[in-house]
Structure formats: C-alpha cells, structure tokens
Coordinates of C-alpha atoms in Angstrom, one line a residue:
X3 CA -32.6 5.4 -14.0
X4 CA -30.0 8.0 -14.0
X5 CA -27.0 7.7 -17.3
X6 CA -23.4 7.3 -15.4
X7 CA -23.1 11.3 -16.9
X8 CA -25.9 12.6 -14.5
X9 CA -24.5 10.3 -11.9
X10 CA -21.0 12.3 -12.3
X11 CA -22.6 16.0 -12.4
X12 CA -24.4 15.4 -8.7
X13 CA -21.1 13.9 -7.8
X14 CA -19.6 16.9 -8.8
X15 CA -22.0 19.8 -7.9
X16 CA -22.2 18.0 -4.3
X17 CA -18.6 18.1 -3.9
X18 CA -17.3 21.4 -5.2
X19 CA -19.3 22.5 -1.9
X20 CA -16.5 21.1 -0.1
X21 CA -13.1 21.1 -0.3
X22 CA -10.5 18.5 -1.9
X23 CA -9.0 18.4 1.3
X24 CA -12.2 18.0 3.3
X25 CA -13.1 15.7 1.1
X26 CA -9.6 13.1 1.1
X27 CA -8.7 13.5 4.5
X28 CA -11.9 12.3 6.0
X29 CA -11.8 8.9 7.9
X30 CA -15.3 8.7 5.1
X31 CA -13.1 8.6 2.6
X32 CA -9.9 6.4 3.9
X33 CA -13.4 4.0 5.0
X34 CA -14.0 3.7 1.2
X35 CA -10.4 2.9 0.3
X36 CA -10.7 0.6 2.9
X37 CA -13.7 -1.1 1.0
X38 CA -11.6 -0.9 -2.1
X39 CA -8.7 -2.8 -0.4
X40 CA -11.0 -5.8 1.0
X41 CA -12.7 -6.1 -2.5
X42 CA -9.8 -6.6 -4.7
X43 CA -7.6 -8.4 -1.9
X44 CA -10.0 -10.7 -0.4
X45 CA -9.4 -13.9 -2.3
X46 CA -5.8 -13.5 -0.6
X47 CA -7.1 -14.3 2.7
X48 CA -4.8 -11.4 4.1
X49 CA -6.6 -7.9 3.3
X50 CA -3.8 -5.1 4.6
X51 CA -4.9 -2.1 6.4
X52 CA -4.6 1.5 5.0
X53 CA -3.5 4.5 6.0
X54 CA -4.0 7.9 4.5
X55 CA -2.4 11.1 4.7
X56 CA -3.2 14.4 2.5
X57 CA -0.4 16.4 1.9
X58 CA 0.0 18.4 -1.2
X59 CA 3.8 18.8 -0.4
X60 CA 5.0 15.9 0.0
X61 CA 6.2 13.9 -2.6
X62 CA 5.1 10.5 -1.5
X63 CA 2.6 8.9 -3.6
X64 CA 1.4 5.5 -2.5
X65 CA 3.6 2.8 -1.4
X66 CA 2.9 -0.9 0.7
X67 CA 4.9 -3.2 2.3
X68 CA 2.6 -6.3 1.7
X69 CA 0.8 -5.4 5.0
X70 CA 0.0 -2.2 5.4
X71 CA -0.8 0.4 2.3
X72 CA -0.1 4.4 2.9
X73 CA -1.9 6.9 0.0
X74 CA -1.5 10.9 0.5
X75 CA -4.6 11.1 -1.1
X76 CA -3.4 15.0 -1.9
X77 CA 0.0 13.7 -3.8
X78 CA 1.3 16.7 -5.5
X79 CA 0.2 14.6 -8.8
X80 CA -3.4 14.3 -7.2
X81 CA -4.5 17.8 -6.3
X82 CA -3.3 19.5 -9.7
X83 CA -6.1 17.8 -11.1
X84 CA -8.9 20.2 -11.8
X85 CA -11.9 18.3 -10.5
X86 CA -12.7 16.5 -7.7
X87 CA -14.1 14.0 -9.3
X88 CA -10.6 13.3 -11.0
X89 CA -8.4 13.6 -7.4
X90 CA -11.0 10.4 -6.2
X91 CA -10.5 8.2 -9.6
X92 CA -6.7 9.2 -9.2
X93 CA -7.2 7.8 -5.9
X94 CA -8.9 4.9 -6.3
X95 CA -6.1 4.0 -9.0
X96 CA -3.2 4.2 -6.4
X97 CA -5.1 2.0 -4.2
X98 CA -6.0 -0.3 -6.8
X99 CA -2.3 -0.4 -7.9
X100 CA -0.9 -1.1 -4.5
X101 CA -3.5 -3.5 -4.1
X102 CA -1.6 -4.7 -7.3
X103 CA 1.9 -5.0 -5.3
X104 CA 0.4 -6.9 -2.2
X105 CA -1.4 -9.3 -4.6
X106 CA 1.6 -10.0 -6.8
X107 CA 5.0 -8.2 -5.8
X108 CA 7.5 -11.2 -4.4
X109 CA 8.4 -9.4 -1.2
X110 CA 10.0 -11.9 0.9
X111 CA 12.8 -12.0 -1.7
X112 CA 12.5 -8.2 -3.0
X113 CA 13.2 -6.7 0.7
X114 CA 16.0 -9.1 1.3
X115 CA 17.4 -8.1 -2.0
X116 CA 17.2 -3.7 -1.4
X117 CA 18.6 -4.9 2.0
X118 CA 21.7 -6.1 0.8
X119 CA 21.9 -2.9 -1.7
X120 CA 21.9 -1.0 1.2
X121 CA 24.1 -2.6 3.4
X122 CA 26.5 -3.3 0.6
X123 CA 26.1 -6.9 0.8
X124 CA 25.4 -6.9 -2.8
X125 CA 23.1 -10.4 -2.5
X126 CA 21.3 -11.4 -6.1
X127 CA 18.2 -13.3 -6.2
X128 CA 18.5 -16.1 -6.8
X129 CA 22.4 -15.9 -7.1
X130 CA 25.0 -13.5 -7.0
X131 CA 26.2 -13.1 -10.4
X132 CA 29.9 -13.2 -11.0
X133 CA 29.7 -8.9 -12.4
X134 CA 32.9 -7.1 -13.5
X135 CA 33.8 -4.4 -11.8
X136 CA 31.3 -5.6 -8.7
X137 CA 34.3 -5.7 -5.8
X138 CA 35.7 -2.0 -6.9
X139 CA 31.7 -0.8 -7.3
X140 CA 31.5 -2.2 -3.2
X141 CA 35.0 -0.1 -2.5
X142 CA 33.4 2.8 -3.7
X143 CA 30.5 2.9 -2.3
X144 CA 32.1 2.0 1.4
X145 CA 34.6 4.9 0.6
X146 CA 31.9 7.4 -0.1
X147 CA 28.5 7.3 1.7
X148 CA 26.6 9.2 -0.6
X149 CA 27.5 7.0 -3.8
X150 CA 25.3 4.4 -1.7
X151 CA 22.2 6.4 -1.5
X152 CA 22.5 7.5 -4.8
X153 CA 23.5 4.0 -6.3
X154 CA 20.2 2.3 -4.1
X155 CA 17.7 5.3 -4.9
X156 CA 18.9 4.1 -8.8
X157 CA 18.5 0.5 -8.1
X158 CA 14.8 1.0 -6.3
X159 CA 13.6 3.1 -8.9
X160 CA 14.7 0.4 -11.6
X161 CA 13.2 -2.2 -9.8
X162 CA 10.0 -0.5 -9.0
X163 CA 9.4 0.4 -12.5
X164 CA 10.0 -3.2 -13.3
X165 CA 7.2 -4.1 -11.0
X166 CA 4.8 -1.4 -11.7
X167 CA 4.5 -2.8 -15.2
X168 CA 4.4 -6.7 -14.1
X169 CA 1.7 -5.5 -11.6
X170 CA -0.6 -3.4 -13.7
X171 CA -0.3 -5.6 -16.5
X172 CA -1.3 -8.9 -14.0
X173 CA -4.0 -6.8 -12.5
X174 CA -5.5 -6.6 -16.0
X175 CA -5.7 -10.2 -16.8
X176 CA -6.7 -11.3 -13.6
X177 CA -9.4 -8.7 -12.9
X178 CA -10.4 -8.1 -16.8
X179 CA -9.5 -4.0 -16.5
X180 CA -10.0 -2.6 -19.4
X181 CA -6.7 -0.9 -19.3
X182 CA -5.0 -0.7 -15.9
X183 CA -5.1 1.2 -13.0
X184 CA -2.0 4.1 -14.0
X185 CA -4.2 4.3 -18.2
X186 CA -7.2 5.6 -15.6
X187 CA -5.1 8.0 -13.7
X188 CA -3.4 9.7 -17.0
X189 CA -6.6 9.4 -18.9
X190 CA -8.5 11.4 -16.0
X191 CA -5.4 13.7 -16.5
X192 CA -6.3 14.1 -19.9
X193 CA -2.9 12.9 -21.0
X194 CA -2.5 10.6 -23.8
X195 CA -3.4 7.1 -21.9
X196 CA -1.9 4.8 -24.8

C-alpha cells in the first residue's frame, strides 16, 4: 500500500502536466466538488448545486445563498499558491466552508436583515434597538448614496466575519475536523495556521 506522501508526489507529477486552469475549470473537477457538497450536506435533505468559475482576476472567492454555492476555483488567493496540489486543498476548503453557511448560516433572517441595510429600512433581528444617533445615520445615508454602499459593504463584512467563525467553529464539532476548513487553506499556504 502506498504512504499518503507517495500518494501526493503521483498527484503532483500527474498534474504539473496540465495546467491549474485545465485542471479547475473542468466540469471533472466542478463533478468532484459536487461530490464534496452531497457528502457533507446530505443529512440536510437539501444538497445545493454548484457552480464554478476560474478566474484569477476577479476577486470573488466563494459565496452561497443556501441554495446554490459559486467557487472561482482560480481566486486570486487560490492560484498564488505554488502547487497544484495546494490550489485543490484550497478548494476543497471553500467548498467545505460554504458547505458550512448552508448547513448552519440563519438565512431566512440574515437576508431580510442586509435587506433592510440596504434599503435603509434599518430592521434588527429580532428587534430594532432604540440606537442614538440611528434617525440622523438614515438622513445621511438618504442624502448621500454612496455613504449607503459604503456603510452596507461595512455592515456585510462584519457580519460575515461573525459567521465565518460560528461556521468553521460548528463545522469542527459536528464533523470532528481537526482544525477547520480556513487552518487547511492557510496551513497549505504555509502561513502560521494557529
């Protein structure tokens, strides 16, 4: 029986034949993601579909909407790794993570939530607090466009971040990762994963 380390080098030696984007933008490769999907989503009874795109200059990552996962398997993040083999561990992290979000992100009450950000109804789950400065906040941004996209980007990113960490951190107790999803990604990086 061949070690996981002779396993890897054929991995690799095979593939350096072929390029990264050969390799991530074949319907092969969005089949395996696929697989990916159904395995860690099954128990829901709703598996979503995927969608890939490879795309080194775009800055989309990976995001879902509950039903429907998109990866740009080439992510500028993705193809400056230096192997392969790393670009596919990267990518089965993303789709393990947003497998992450349709298992255990609250999106009937997230989207109604950025809704009301952007519309500048200003609605609170599962209240709207009583917030100085809230009324002059919703002037402003009615005034001035722009402060909107900037103040919703903000709010987004804030509440994303929030729910990456829930998500990873639920994905490891429920599946028994050792680590999570994002640790693989930066230690494939060769960053510092702890």
């Amino acid at each position: 029986m061949k070690s996981k380390a002779e396993i890897r080098r054929e991995i690799e030696k095979v593939s350096s034949e072929y390029s990264a984007y050969d390799l991530f933008s074949s319907r092969y490769f969005a089949e395996m993601l696929q697989a990916t999907i159904t395995a860690v989503c099954e128990k829901l009874g709703r598996i979503p579909d995927i969608a890939t795109v490879c795309d080194d200059e775009s800055d989309m990552t990976a995001c879902t909407n509950g039903l429907h996962i998109l990866i740009n398997t080439q992510a500028p993040f993705v193809s400056s790794l230096d192997t392969n083999w790393k670009q596919y561990i990267a990518n089965i992290g993303l789709t393990v993570h947003e497998c992450g979000h349709v298992l255990f992100t609250d999106f009937a009450n997230q989207n109604p939530l950025l809704t009301g950000w952007i519309t500048g109804d200003f609605k609170y789950y599962p209240e709207t607090p009583n917030i100085t400065g809230a009324e002059e906040l919703k002037k402003l941004m009615n005034e001035y466009p722009n402060l909107r996209k900037v103040y919703v980007s903000a709010m987004r990113g804030i509440v994303n971040a929030i729910e990456d960490a829930y998500i990873e951190n639920r994905l490891r107790e429920v599946f028994g990762f050792r680590g999570t999803p994002i640790k693989l990604i930066i230690r494939e990086r060769g960053d510092n994963a702890d």
